[in-house]
Tab-separated table of C-alpha atoms in Angstrom:
chain	number	residue	atom	x	y	z
A	1	MET	CA	-3.534	13.108	-37.663
A	2	TYR	CA	-5.061	10.330	-39.765
A	3	VAL	CA	-4.741	10.057	-43.573
A	4	ILE	CA	-7.950	8.929	-45.302
A	5	MET	CA	-7.088	6.840	-48.352
A	6	SER	CA	-10.451	5.275	-49.119
A	7	THR	CA	-13.928	4.536	-47.819
A	8	GLY	CA	-12.371	1.851	-45.609
A	9	GLY	CA	-9.986	4.450	-44.226
A	10	LEU	CA	-12.928	6.748	-43.446
A	11	LYS	CA	-14.676	3.926	-41.649
A	12	CYS	CA	-11.505	3.213	-39.673
A	13	LEU	CA	-11.256	6.872	-38.706
A	14	VAL	CA	-14.867	6.935	-37.522
A	15	ASN	CA	-14.303	3.809	-35.453
A	16	LYS	CA	-11.222	5.313	-33.828
A	17	ILE	CA	-13.022	8.533	-32.993
A	18	SER	CA	-16.032	6.686	-31.594
A	19	HIS	CA	-13.941	4.659	-29.124
A	20	PRO	CA	-12.546	6.672	-26.176
A	21	GLN	CA	-9.724	4.224	-25.581
A	22	TRP	CA	-7.957	5.524	-28.678
A	23	PHE	CA	-7.716	8.939	-27.075
A	24	ALA	CA	-6.299	7.267	-23.946
A	25	VAL	CA	-3.346	6.173	-26.076
A	26	THR	CA	-2.764	9.460	-27.907
A	27	VAL	CA	-3.496	12.022	-25.188
A	28	ARG	CA	-3.160	10.485	-21.759
A	29	PRO	CA	0.485	9.330	-21.993
A	30	ARG	CA	1.581	12.975	-22.035
A	31	GLU	CA	-0.571	13.738	-19.013
A	32	ARG	CA	0.766	10.706	-17.210
A	33	LYS	CA	4.364	11.679	-17.941
A	34	LEU	CA	3.745	15.147	-16.548
A	35	ARG	CA	2.306	13.667	-13.373
A	36	VAL	CA	5.261	11.333	-12.897
A	37	ARG	CA	7.640	14.216	-13.617
A	38	SER	CA	5.930	16.453	-11.086
A	39	ILE	CA	6.141	13.741	-8.446
A	40	THR	CA	9.824	13.324	-9.272
A	41	TRP	CA	10.480	17.042	-8.830
A	42	ARG	CA	8.425	17.220	-5.658
A	43	LEU	CA	10.372	14.361	-4.128
A	44	THR	CA	13.625	15.954	-5.308
A	45	PHE	CA	12.716	19.298	-3.757
A	46	TRP	CA	11.680	17.665	-0.515
A	47	TYR	CA	14.928	15.685	-0.428
A	48	ALA	CA	16.965	18.831	-1.171
A	49	ALA	CA	15.046	20.890	1.393
A	50	ILE	CA	15.545	18.302	4.127
A	51	LEU	CA	19.246	18.006	3.294
A	52	VAL	CA	19.704	21.780	3.310
A	53	ILE	CA	17.882	22.054	6.641
A	54	ILE	CA	20.102	19.336	8.107
A	55	LEU	CA	23.242	21.049	6.793
A	56	ALA	CA	22.054	24.446	8.021
A	57	VAL	CA	21.165	23.189	11.496
A	58	SER	CA	24.451	21.276	11.716
A	59	GLY	CA	26.383	24.323	10.497
A	60	VAL	CA	24.718	26.687	12.954
A	61	ALA	CA	25.290	24.238	15.800
A	62	ALA	CA	28.967	23.816	14.823
A	63	PHE	CA	29.362	27.599	14.447
A	64	LEU	CA	27.878	28.301	17.868
A	65	ALA	CA	29.944	25.555	19.481
A	66	MET	CA	33.131	26.875	17.899
A	67	ARG	CA	32.280	30.466	18.869
A	68	TYR	CA	31.638	29.403	22.451
A	69	THR	CA	34.964	27.532	22.553
A	70	LEU	CA	36.975	30.422	21.090
A	71	TYR	CA	35.350	33.095	23.237
A	72	THR	CA	35.731	31.015	26.378
A	73	GLY	CA	39.421	30.560	25.609
A	74	ALA	CA	39.822	34.297	25.013
A	75	ALA	CA	38.142	35.034	28.371
A	76	ARG	CA	40.538	32.652	30.130
A	77	GLU	CA	43.518	34.313	28.464
A	78	THR	CA	42.310	37.750	29.591
A	79	ALA	CA	41.914	36.612	33.211
A	80	ALA	CA	45.319	34.904	33.070
A	81	ALA	CA	46.934	38.136	31.800
A	82	VAL	CA	45.530	40.149	34.720
A	83	SER	CA	46.877	37.581	37.197
A	84	THR	CA	50.293	37.565	35.530
A	85	VAL	CA	50.589	41.380	35.625
A	86	GLN	CA	49.642	41.362	39.320
A	87	LYS	CA	52.443	38.877	40.012
A	88	MET	CA	54.946	40.892	37.978
A	89	ALA	CA	53.973	44.119	39.776
A	90	SER	CA	54.298	42.540	43.214
A	91	ARG	CA	57.943	41.650	42.442
A	92	GLN	CA	58.915	45.323	41.810
A	93	GLY	CA	58.982	46.164	45.520
A	94	GLU	CA	58.213	49.892	45.073
A	95	ARG	CA	54.698	51.120	44.931
A	96	ASP	CA	53.562	53.468	42.145
A	97	ASN	CA	56.772	52.643	40.323
A	98	TYR	CA	54.997	50.637	37.668
A	99	ASP	CA	56.630	52.178	34.647
A	100	ARG	CA	59.399	49.604	35.051
A	101	VAL	CA	56.978	46.735	34.570
A	102	ASP	CA	57.486	45.368	31.067
A	103	LEU	CA	53.992	44.927	29.788
A	104	ASP	CA	55.382	43.621	26.485
A	105	ASP	CA	57.381	40.912	28.183
A	106	PRO	CA	57.337	37.690	26.087
A	107	ASP	CA	56.785	35.779	29.309
A	108	LEU	CA	53.468	37.581	29.667
A	109	ILE	CA	52.479	36.652	26.119
A	110	TYR	CA	53.632	33.065	26.668
A	111	ALA	CA	51.862	32.756	30.011
A	112	THR	CA	48.528	33.935	28.613
A	113	GLY	CA	48.808	32.224	25.243
A	114	SER	CA	47.707	35.358	23.397
A	115	SER	CA	49.805	37.240	20.849
A	116	VAL	CA	47.842	40.504	21.198
A	117	LEU	CA	47.045	42.042	24.592
A	118	TRP	CA	46.183	45.579	25.532
A	119	VAL	CA	47.514	46.191	29.054
A	120	GLN	CA	47.247	49.432	31.008
A	121	ILE	CA	48.232	50.317	34.635
A	122	THR	CA	46.436	53.264	36.183
A	123	SER	CA	47.146	55.036	39.480
A	124	ALA	CA	44.585	55.554	42.183
A	125	GLY	CA	44.039	59.094	40.879
A	126	GLY	CA	43.327	57.883	37.377
A	127	ARG	CA	46.691	58.703	35.800
A	128	VAL	CA	48.054	56.152	33.314
A	129	LEU	CA	51.311	54.810	34.734
A	130	ASN	CA	52.188	52.262	32.079
A	131	ARG	CA	50.715	50.574	29.023
A	132	SER	CA	51.759	48.057	26.393
A	133	ARG	CA	53.078	49.138	22.997
A	134	THR	CA	50.094	47.403	21.313
A	135	LEU	CA	47.790	49.883	23.008
A	136	THR	CA	47.927	53.075	20.911
A	137	SER	CA	45.585	55.075	23.160
A	138	ALA	CA	44.407	54.894	26.756
A	139	LEU	CA	41.635	52.535	27.711
A	140	PRO	CA	38.326	54.219	28.394
A	141	THR	CA	37.366	55.323	31.872
A	142	PRO	CA	36.040	54.637	34.400
A	143	VAL	CA	38.403	51.836	35.212
A	144	TYR	CA	36.769	48.399	35.088
A	145	LEU	CA	37.689	45.966	37.833
A	146	GLY	CA	36.249	42.503	37.564
A	147	PRO	CA	36.123	39.270	35.559
A	148	PRO	CA	36.352	39.257	31.744
A	149	LYS	CA	33.394	40.766	29.934
A	150	LEU	CA	32.638	41.520	26.301
A	151	SER	CA	33.201	45.164	25.416
A	152	ARG	CA	33.878	47.298	22.376
A	153	ILE	CA	36.978	49.439	22.462
A	154	MET	CA	38.451	51.425	19.595
A	155	GLY	CA	36.022	49.838	17.150
A	156	GLN	CA	36.900	46.270	18.106
A	157	ASP	CA	35.209	43.599	20.164
A	158	VAL	CA	37.392	42.685	23.127
A	159	TYR	CA	37.300	40.831	26.402
A	160	LEU	CA	38.051	43.355	29.174
A	161	ALA	CA	39.160	42.461	32.716
A	162	GLY	CA	40.783	44.347	35.579
A	163	GLY	CA	42.425	43.905	38.974
A	164	ARG	CA	44.014	45.874	41.828
A	165	LEU	CA	47.730	46.340	42.377
A	166	PRO	CA	49.670	47.330	45.501
A	167	GLY	CA	49.455	51.016	46.344
A	168	GLY	CA	45.934	51.441	45.014
A	169	ALA	CA	46.884	51.124	41.350
A	170	THR	CA	44.841	49.071	38.943
A	171	VAL	CA	45.584	47.016	35.884
A	172	GLN	CA	43.266	46.550	32.923
A	173	VAL	CA	43.710	43.958	30.192
A	174	ALA	CA	41.822	43.951	26.916
A	175	ARG	CA	41.969	40.910	24.668
A	176	PRO	CA	40.939	41.753	21.042
A	177	LEU	CA	38.747	39.129	19.366
A	178	LYS	CA	39.727	39.946	15.794
A	179	ARG	CA	41.446	36.606	15.270
A	180	GLU	CA	38.389	34.695	16.493
A	181	GLU	CA	36.039	36.838	14.433
A	182	ASP	CA	38.098	36.296	11.289
A	183	PHE	CA	38.113	32.559	11.915
A	184	LEU	CA	34.359	32.478	12.518
A	185	ARG	CA	33.765	34.541	9.387
A	186	ASP	CA	35.804	32.116	7.313
A	187	LEU	CA	34.018	29.205	8.957
A	188	SER	CA	30.598	30.672	8.135
A	189	GLN	CA	31.653	31.118	4.503
A	190	VAL	CA	32.754	27.513	4.383
A	191	PHE	CA	29.404	26.440	5.813
A	192	LEU	CA	27.551	28.540	3.221
A	193	LEU	CA	29.587	26.936	0.437
A	194	LEU	CA	28.826	23.508	1.873
A	195	VAL	CA	25.092	24.272	2.009
A	196	ALA	CA	25.114	25.603	-1.558
A	197	GLY	CA	27.112	22.600	-2.766
A	198	GLY	CA	24.854	20.250	-0.821
A	199	LEU	CA	21.791	21.873	-2.378
A	200	LEU	CA	23.223	21.477	-5.884
A	201	LEU	CA	24.206	17.863	-5.227
A	202	ALA	CA	20.827	17.159	-3.631
A	203	LEU	CA	18.949	18.530	-6.640
A	204	THR	CA	21.140	16.643	-9.104
A	205	GLY	CA	21.490	13.413	-7.173
A	206	GLY	CA	17.949	13.529	-5.823
A	207	ARG	CA	16.571	13.962	-9.326
A	208	PHE	CA	18.582	10.990	-10.565
A	209	VAL	CA	17.771	8.779	-7.582
A	210	THR	CA	14.075	9.703	-7.587
A	211	ARG	CA	13.708	9.045	-11.300
A	212	ALA	CA	15.420	5.686	-10.883
A	213	ALA	CA	13.210	4.856	-7.894
A	214	LEU	CA	10.008	5.832	-9.743
A	215	THR	CA	10.913	3.980	-12.925
A	216	PRO	CA	8.737	0.979	-11.921
A	217	VAL	CA	5.807	3.362	-11.372
A	218	HIS	CA	6.427	4.944	-14.775
A	219	ASN	CA	6.599	1.505	-16.390
A	220	LEU	CA	3.421	0.529	-14.575
A	221	THR	CA	1.684	3.610	-15.981
A	222	LEU	CA	2.840	2.914	-19.531
A	223	THR	CA	1.821	-0.738	-19.253
A	224	ALA	CA	-1.610	0.232	-17.910
A	225	GLN	CA	-2.078	2.631	-20.830
A	226	LYS	CA	-1.263	-0.085	-23.362
A	227	ILE	CA	-3.650	-2.619	-21.849
A	228	SER	CA	-6.982	-3.046	-23.593
A	229	THR	CA	-9.747	-5.637	-23.588
A	230	THR	CA	-8.086	-7.285	-26.582
A	231	ASP	CA	-4.609	-7.457	-25.036
A	232	LEU	CA	-4.367	-8.427	-21.373
A	233	ARG	CA	-1.080	-10.288	-21.683
A	234	ARG	CA	1.246	-7.374	-20.911
A	235	ARG	CA	3.128	-7.578	-17.633
A	236	LEU	CA	5.751	-5.563	-15.815
A	237	THR	CA	9.325	-6.843	-15.886
A	238	LEU	CA	10.400	-6.949	-12.236
A	239	ARG	CA	14.061	-6.413	-11.363
A	240	GLY	CA	16.047	-5.386	-8.317
A	241	PRO	CA	15.457	-6.005	-4.616
A	242	ARG	CA	12.072	-6.935	-3.232
A	243	ASP	CA	11.188	-3.491	-1.896
A	244	GLU	CA	7.888	-1.587	-1.825
A	245	LEU	CA	7.997	-0.746	-5.536
A	246	TYR	CA	8.808	-4.353	-6.405
A	247	VAL	CA	5.791	-5.473	-4.356
A	248	LEU	CA	3.682	-2.805	-6.120
A	249	GLY	CA	4.707	-4.159	-9.518
A	250	GLU	CA	4.100	-7.716	-8.362
A	251	THR	CA	0.645	-6.754	-7.095
A	252	PHE	CA	-0.094	-5.044	-10.401
A	253	ASN	CA	0.913	-8.179	-12.327
A	254	ASN	CA	-1.247	-10.321	-10.045
A	255	MET	CA	-4.164	-7.952	-10.618
A	256	LEU	CA	-3.675	-8.299	-14.379
A	257	ASP	CA	-3.612	-12.089	-13.987
A	258	ARG	CA	-6.941	-11.962	-12.170
A	259	LEU	CA	-8.409	-9.570	-14.724
A	260	GLU	CA	-7.262	-11.773	-17.579
A	261	ARG	CA	-8.692	-14.885	-15.961
A	262	GLY	CA	-11.948	-13.087	-15.218
A	263	PHE	CA	-12.166	-11.711	-18.744
A	264	HIS	CA	-11.561	-15.118	-20.318
A	265	SER	CA	-13.967	-16.736	-17.876
A	266	GLN	CA	-16.671	-14.248	-18.829
A	267	GLN	CA	-15.957	-14.890	-22.487
A	268	ASP	CA	-16.279	-18.616	-21.867
A	269	PHE	CA	-19.473	-18.069	-19.925
A	270	ILE	CA	-20.964	-15.883	-22.652
A	271	ALA	CA	-20.070	-18.489	-25.252
A	272	ALA	CA	-21.516	-21.290	-23.121
A	273	ALA	CA	-24.664	-19.394	-22.188
A	274	SER	CA	-25.203	-18.259	-25.769
A	275	HIS	CA	-24.824	-21.796	-27.028
A	276	ASP	CA	-27.157	-23.207	-24.400
A	277	LEU	CA	-29.706	-20.437	-24.838
A	278	ARG	CA	-29.692	-20.872	-28.594
A	279	THR	CA	-30.982	-24.428	-28.261
A	280	PRO	CA	-34.125	-23.636	-26.198
A	281	VAL	CA	-34.813	-20.544	-28.302
A	282	THR	CA	-34.604	-22.663	-31.445
A	283	VAL	CA	-36.871	-25.271	-29.867
A	284	ILE	CA	-39.420	-22.621	-28.863
A	285	LYS	CA	-39.428	-21.061	-32.335
A	286	SER	CA	-39.702	-24.448	-34.056
A	287	TYR	CA	-42.569	-25.737	-31.945
A	288	ALA	CA	-44.337	-22.387	-32.001
A	289	ASP	CA	-44.186	-22.509	-35.798
A	290	LEU	CA	-45.340	-26.139	-35.717
A	291	LEU	CA	-48.311	-25.270	-33.522
A	292	SER	CA	-49.304	-22.303	-35.643
A	293	ARG	CA	-49.324	-24.424	-38.842
A	294	TRP	CA	-50.452	-27.945	-38.035
A	295	GLY	CA	-50.873	-28.387	-34.290
A	296	LYS	CA	-54.174	-26.617	-33.720
A	297	ASN	CA	-56.253	-29.724	-34.347
A	298	GLU	CA	-53.651	-32.421	-33.518
A	299	PRO	CA	-53.614	-33.423	-29.824
A	300	ALA	CA	-50.379	-35.405	-30.238
A	301	VAL	CA	-48.583	-32.441	-31.764
A	302	ILE	CA	-49.928	-30.151	-29.024
A	303	GLU	CA	-48.740	-32.544	-26.286
A	304	GLU	CA	-45.278	-32.977	-27.843
A	305	SER	CA	-44.900	-29.240	-28.361
A	306	THR	CA	-46.029	-28.458	-24.822
A	307	GLU	CA	-43.458	-30.823	-23.331
A	308	ALA	CA	-40.665	-29.464	-25.524
A	309	LEU	CA	-41.596	-25.879	-24.755
A	310	THR	CA	-41.688	-26.653	-21.030
A	311	ARG	CA	-38.191	-28.198	-21.127
A	312	ALA	CA	-36.838	-25.234	-23.086
A	313	ALA	CA	-38.455	-22.769	-20.673
A	314	ASN	CA	-37.037	-24.646	-17.673
A	315	LEU	CA	-33.535	-24.481	-19.138
A	316	MET	CA	-33.873	-20.781	-19.829
A	317	GLU	CA	-35.290	-20.255	-16.340
A	318	ARG	CA	-32.293	-22.013	-14.831
A	319	ILE	CA	-29.838	-19.765	-16.684
A	320	VAL	CA	-31.785	-16.631	-15.768
A	321	ASN	CA	-32.021	-17.687	-12.112
A	322	ASP	CA	-28.264	-18.271	-11.990
A	323	LEU	CA	-27.614	-14.822	-13.396
A	324	LEU	CA	-30.101	-13.246	-10.997
A	325	MET	CA	-28.512	-15.057	-8.062
A	326	LEU	CA	-25.131	-13.812	-9.252
A	327	THR	CA	-26.279	-10.186	-9.188
A	328	GLN	CA	-27.728	-10.680	-5.706
A	329	VAL	CA	-24.430	-12.090	-4.465
A	330	ASP	CA	-22.505	-9.146	-5.910
A	331	ALA	CA	-24.953	-6.679	-4.351
A	332	GLY	CA	-24.584	-8.238	-0.897
A	333	PHE	CA	-27.855	-10.096	-0.592
A	334	PRO	CA	-29.626	-9.913	2.800
A	335	LEU	CA	-30.022	-13.135	4.747
A	336	GLN	CA	-33.161	-14.036	6.696
A	337	LEU	CA	-31.564	-16.131	9.440
A	338	THR	CA	-33.736	-18.711	11.130
A	339	PRO	CA	-32.987	-22.003	12.917
A	340	VAL	CA	-32.523	-24.687	10.232
A	341	ASP	CA	-32.077	-28.409	10.808
A	342	LEU	CA	-29.193	-29.414	8.544
A	343	ALA	CA	-30.129	-33.104	8.760
A	344	GLU	CA	-33.701	-32.407	7.657
A	345	LEU	CA	-32.451	-30.263	4.770
A	346	ALA	CA	-30.098	-33.033	3.664
A	347	GLY	CA	-32.924	-35.611	3.838
A	348	GLU	CA	-35.038	-33.476	1.525
A	349	MET	CA	-32.170	-33.190	-0.960
A	350	LEU	CA	-31.671	-36.960	-0.730
A	351	ARG	CA	-35.247	-37.564	-1.906
A	352	VAL	CA	-34.915	-35.096	-4.784
A	353	ALA	CA	-31.573	-36.581	-5.879
A	354	ARG	CA	-33.062	-40.104	-5.935
A	355	ASP	CA	-35.917	-38.853	-8.092
A	356	ILE	CA	-33.653	-37.301	-10.723
A	357	ALA	CA	-31.109	-40.163	-10.691
A	358	PRO	CA	-33.093	-43.366	-9.989
A	359	ASP	CA	-30.349	-45.627	-11.354
A	360	MET	CA	-27.633	-44.175	-9.116
A	361	THR	CA	-26.984	-45.262	-5.523
A	362	ILE	CA	-27.600	-42.256	-3.274
A	363	GLU	CA	-27.365	-42.813	0.467
A	364	MET	CA	-27.352	-40.915	3.726
A	365	PRO	CA	-26.500	-42.460	7.095
A	366	PRO	CA	-28.911	-41.712	9.946
A	367	ALA	CA	-28.141	-38.338	11.478
A	368	SER	CA	-29.301	-36.521	14.573
A	369	PRO	CA	-30.701	-32.987	14.211
A	370	VAL	CA	-27.960	-30.405	13.660
A	371	MET	CA	-29.210	-26.842	14.017
A	372	VAL	CA	-27.639	-23.869	12.259
A	373	LYS	CA	-28.670	-20.229	11.888
A	374	ALA	CA	-29.175	-19.764	8.169
A	375	ASP	CA	-31.351	-18.487	5.373
A	376	GLU	CA	-33.030	-21.748	4.378
A	377	HIS	CA	-33.619	-20.733	0.749
A	378	TYR	CA	-30.037	-19.685	0.052
A	379	LEU	CA	-28.487	-22.498	2.080
A	380	TYR	CA	-30.597	-25.086	0.242
A	381	ARG	CA	-29.398	-23.620	-3.050
A	382	ALA	CA	-25.740	-23.814	-2.018
A	383	LEU	CA	-25.943	-27.385	-0.708
A	384	TRP	CA	-28.021	-28.547	-3.661
A	385	ASP	CA	-25.341	-27.299	-6.074
A	386	LEU	CA	-22.909	-29.704	-4.414
A	387	VAL	CA	-25.360	-32.598	-4.589
A	388	ASP	CA	-26.271	-31.754	-8.188
A	389	ASN	CA	-22.592	-31.737	-9.188
A	390	ALA	CA	-22.040	-35.090	-7.474
A	391	VAL	CA	-24.904	-36.558	-9.510
A	392	LYS	CA	-24.057	-34.940	-12.846
A	393	TYR	CA	-20.332	-35.691	-12.781
A	394	ASN	CA	-20.684	-39.275	-11.553
A	395	ARG	CA	-20.828	-42.562	-13.390
A	396	PRO	CA	-24.335	-43.927	-14.119
A	397	GLU	CA	-23.663	-46.813	-11.767
A	398	GLY	CA	-21.816	-44.602	-9.290
A	399	LYS	CA	-22.578	-43.781	-5.708
A	400	VAL	CA	-23.284	-40.550	-3.794
A	401	VAL	CA	-23.205	-40.327	-0.006
A	402	LEU	CA	-24.588	-37.402	2.007
A	403	GLU	CA	-23.445	-36.901	5.602
A	404	VAL	CA	-24.466	-34.467	8.350
A	405	GLY	CA	-22.926	-34.111	11.780
A	406	LEU	CA	-20.659	-32.150	14.092
A	407	ARG	CA	-16.909	-31.689	13.786
A	408	GLN	CA	-14.827	-29.693	16.265
A	409	GLY	CA	-17.874	-27.765	17.422
A	410	GLN	CA	-19.052	-26.910	13.914
A	411	ALA	CA	-21.883	-28.334	11.854
A	412	PHE	CA	-20.841	-30.028	8.636
A	413	PHE	CA	-22.556	-31.265	5.492
A	414	SER	CA	-20.539	-33.427	3.100
A	415	VAL	CA	-21.185	-34.913	-0.335
A	416	THR	CA	-19.011	-37.801	-1.530
A	417	ASP	CA	-19.169	-39.224	-5.047
A	418	THR	CA	-17.385	-41.958	-6.978
A	419	GLY	CA	-16.893	-39.893	-10.119
A	420	PRO	CA	-13.721	-39.373	-12.147
A	421	GLY	CA	-12.266	-36.892	-9.653
A	422	ILE	CA	-10.676	-33.505	-10.265
A	423	GLU	CA	-7.146	-32.865	-11.477
A	424	ASP	CA	-4.780	-31.175	-9.066
A	425	GLU	CA	-4.113	-28.195	-11.338
A	426	ILE	CA	-7.861	-27.603	-11.764
A	427	LEU	CA	-8.819	-28.058	-8.111
A	428	PRO	CA	-7.848	-24.516	-6.946
A	429	ARG	CA	-10.003	-22.950	-9.690
A	430	ILE	CA	-13.256	-24.853	-9.416
A	431	PHE	CA	-14.809	-22.146	-7.214
A	432	GLU	CA	-13.940	-19.365	-9.647
A	433	ARG	CA	-16.887	-17.667	-11.253
A	434	PHE	CA	-17.623	-18.790	-14.835
A	435	TYR	CA	-14.861	-21.406	-14.704
A	436	ARG	CA	-15.619	-24.698	-16.429
A	437	ALA	CA	-13.212	-27.599	-16.343
A	438	ASP	CA	-14.730	-29.201	-19.458
A	439	ARG	CA	-13.955	-26.739	-22.241
A	440	ALA	CA	-15.440	-28.895	-24.999
A	441	ARG	CA	-19.001	-27.853	-25.657
A	442	GLY	CA	-20.060	-31.383	-26.285
A	443	GLN	CA	-19.264	-32.285	-22.700
A	444	GLY	CA	-20.685	-29.175	-21.087
A	445	LYS	CA	-23.007	-29.808	-18.172
A	446	GLY	CA	-23.200	-26.357	-16.554
A	447	PHE	CA	-22.336	-22.701	-16.781
A	448	GLY	CA	-19.567	-22.408	-14.193
A	449	LEU	CA	-21.736	-20.636	-11.611
A	450	GLY	CA	-22.906	-23.361	-9.228
A	451	LEU	CA	-19.774	-23.821	-7.114
A	452	ALA	CA	-18.968	-20.099	-7.153
A	453	LEU	CA	-22.441	-19.245	-5.869
A	454	ALA	CA	-22.298	-22.046	-3.300
A	455	LYS	CA	-18.985	-20.723	-1.963
A	456	SER	CA	-20.315	-17.149	-1.751
A	457	ILE	CA	-23.486	-18.240	0.042
A	458	VAL	CA	-21.623	-20.439	2.536
A	459	GLU	CA	-19.116	-17.683	3.308
A	460	ALA	CA	-21.988	-15.225	3.779
A	461	HIS	CA	-23.225	-17.579	6.522
A	462	GLY	CA	-19.790	-17.502	8.184
A	463	GLY	CA	-18.764	-20.927	6.925
A	464	LYS	CA	-16.377	-22.408	4.397
A	465	ILE	CA	-16.175	-25.201	1.820
A	466	GLU	CA	-13.429	-27.819	1.728
A	467	VAL	CA	-12.796	-30.198	-1.153
A	468	GLU	CA	-10.799	-33.400	-1.479
A	469	SER	CA	-10.450	-35.245	-4.756
A	470	ARG	CA	-8.450	-38.047	-6.352
A	471	LEU	CA	-8.433	-38.958	-10.007
A	472	GLY	CA	-10.380	-42.138	-10.635
A	473	GLN	CA	-11.669	-42.326	-7.044
A	474	GLY	CA	-14.097	-39.440	-6.707
A	475	SER	CA	-14.464	-36.213	-4.766
A	476	ARG	CA	-15.676	-35.076	-1.376
A	477	PHE	CA	-17.095	-31.594	-0.714
A	478	THR	CA	-17.561	-30.555	2.911
A	479	VAL	CA	-19.442	-27.474	4.108
A	480	LEU	CA	-18.589	-26.220	7.600
A	481	LEU	CA	-21.078	-23.871	9.284
A	482	PRO	CA	-21.251	-22.319	12.761
A	483	ARG	CA	-23.525	-24.339	14.982
A	484	ALA	CA	-26.606	-22.511	16.262
A	485	GLU	CA	-26.500	-21.971	20.001
A	486	PRO	CA	-29.562	-23.357	21.768
A	487	ASP	CA	-32.047	-20.811	23.025
A	488	ARG	CA	-31.563	-20.073	26.680
A	489	PRO	CA	-34.716	-20.520	28.783
A	490	GLU	CA	-35.982	-17.438	30.538
A	491	PRO	CA	-35.136	-17.445	34.246
A	492	ARG	CA	-38.028	-18.275	36.525
A	493	LYS	CA	-39.388	-15.578	38.718
A	494	PRO	CA	-38.959	-16.414	42.414
A	495	SER	CA	-42.157	-17.607	43.998
A	496	ARG	CA	-43.554	-15.507	46.748
């Protein structure tokens, strides 16, 4: 809510409502926070789900392994009990006199390793001859003879095994699995508690860890919301190890650096272009007014005005052409590639440069034809920007040398001047769009577009520009372009 105190306050309110970026500050932060929070919870849930799945799978695997181990041991004990009873019965010496066999003998319990065994001896006719005190009722019939198997007797899961005795009698041993079942039940409860505790810890710890991990993203969002065209100086404070989020923040800061440089460069360009356009516009208005008042019948005034208007129009045309070329570069201008002789193109630029700077020494050593595949119009514009810079930023008595040739299989065009040179800290930025090394308007000689356009055009042809410069000694710009392959002659048809 805004409080309107005066007419100025009303005007301020209208301005705030009319600019959408104000709503980005008051409304969007809440939306952004919700998004970050939802990502945090989603990551937390995924982390918890994966941890619970791992715990569950590990618990089930451990449970099954333990169950297999316990049941296998119980089966061995059951088989060992049958063998022990057979040995004890064989020592009695009298057949069918098995009631004297002590089926509760501690040696039997010790030999099998089980504290609870149900043992029963049955005659060949099916009469129970003897049974252990732990067995409260007879084992079910028919009598089972064979290796241990899982059965259910008297409401309990047991391992049941049987064997033959002398005289046709049989022995059956049942090994209850209550102890193993109780242990497995307790183990499953422990696993459930571990899974529940792991889930709680995963939700709590995962929430904390995820929020801490996404803090740079949250800070990035808040910083992006606070950035406006009037304040591009905000940056993220980077801490911690150089991980993916650190690189993300670093990339974001680098992007802001580029945006800030581009914004200031455009401001500088607008200021420079406005200043330079104001002069020809003023000249046109002044001489148009002069012609309308006194120049209709004065040939001298008409001639002077015509020349001034022509110069002003040429300057305006140059600025407009630069801007038009800039839009074509951004739109991905099409190239009409044809064979172009680089030496011939350089010779033409040599003649033009001598015409515009007759007092300066401009030379070009003899060069053999060097053919490249290029759009002649665009390539001429790119190379001429280099020559024009060498002339403009040179001393009146300076020297400019153009060279054309081959280097490591590539065609090259170089421009060397004896100007003041370029400072090392400025050298990496001279190809930036709208960048001007001479900030003072009184020393301005361009609009910061020539070298940027030249670089874009050369790269569009598959080449590159290299620059070497020393303060007080001059600069050397070299353009490297792919050499055009000579046309292959058509093979002759064999004569008949």
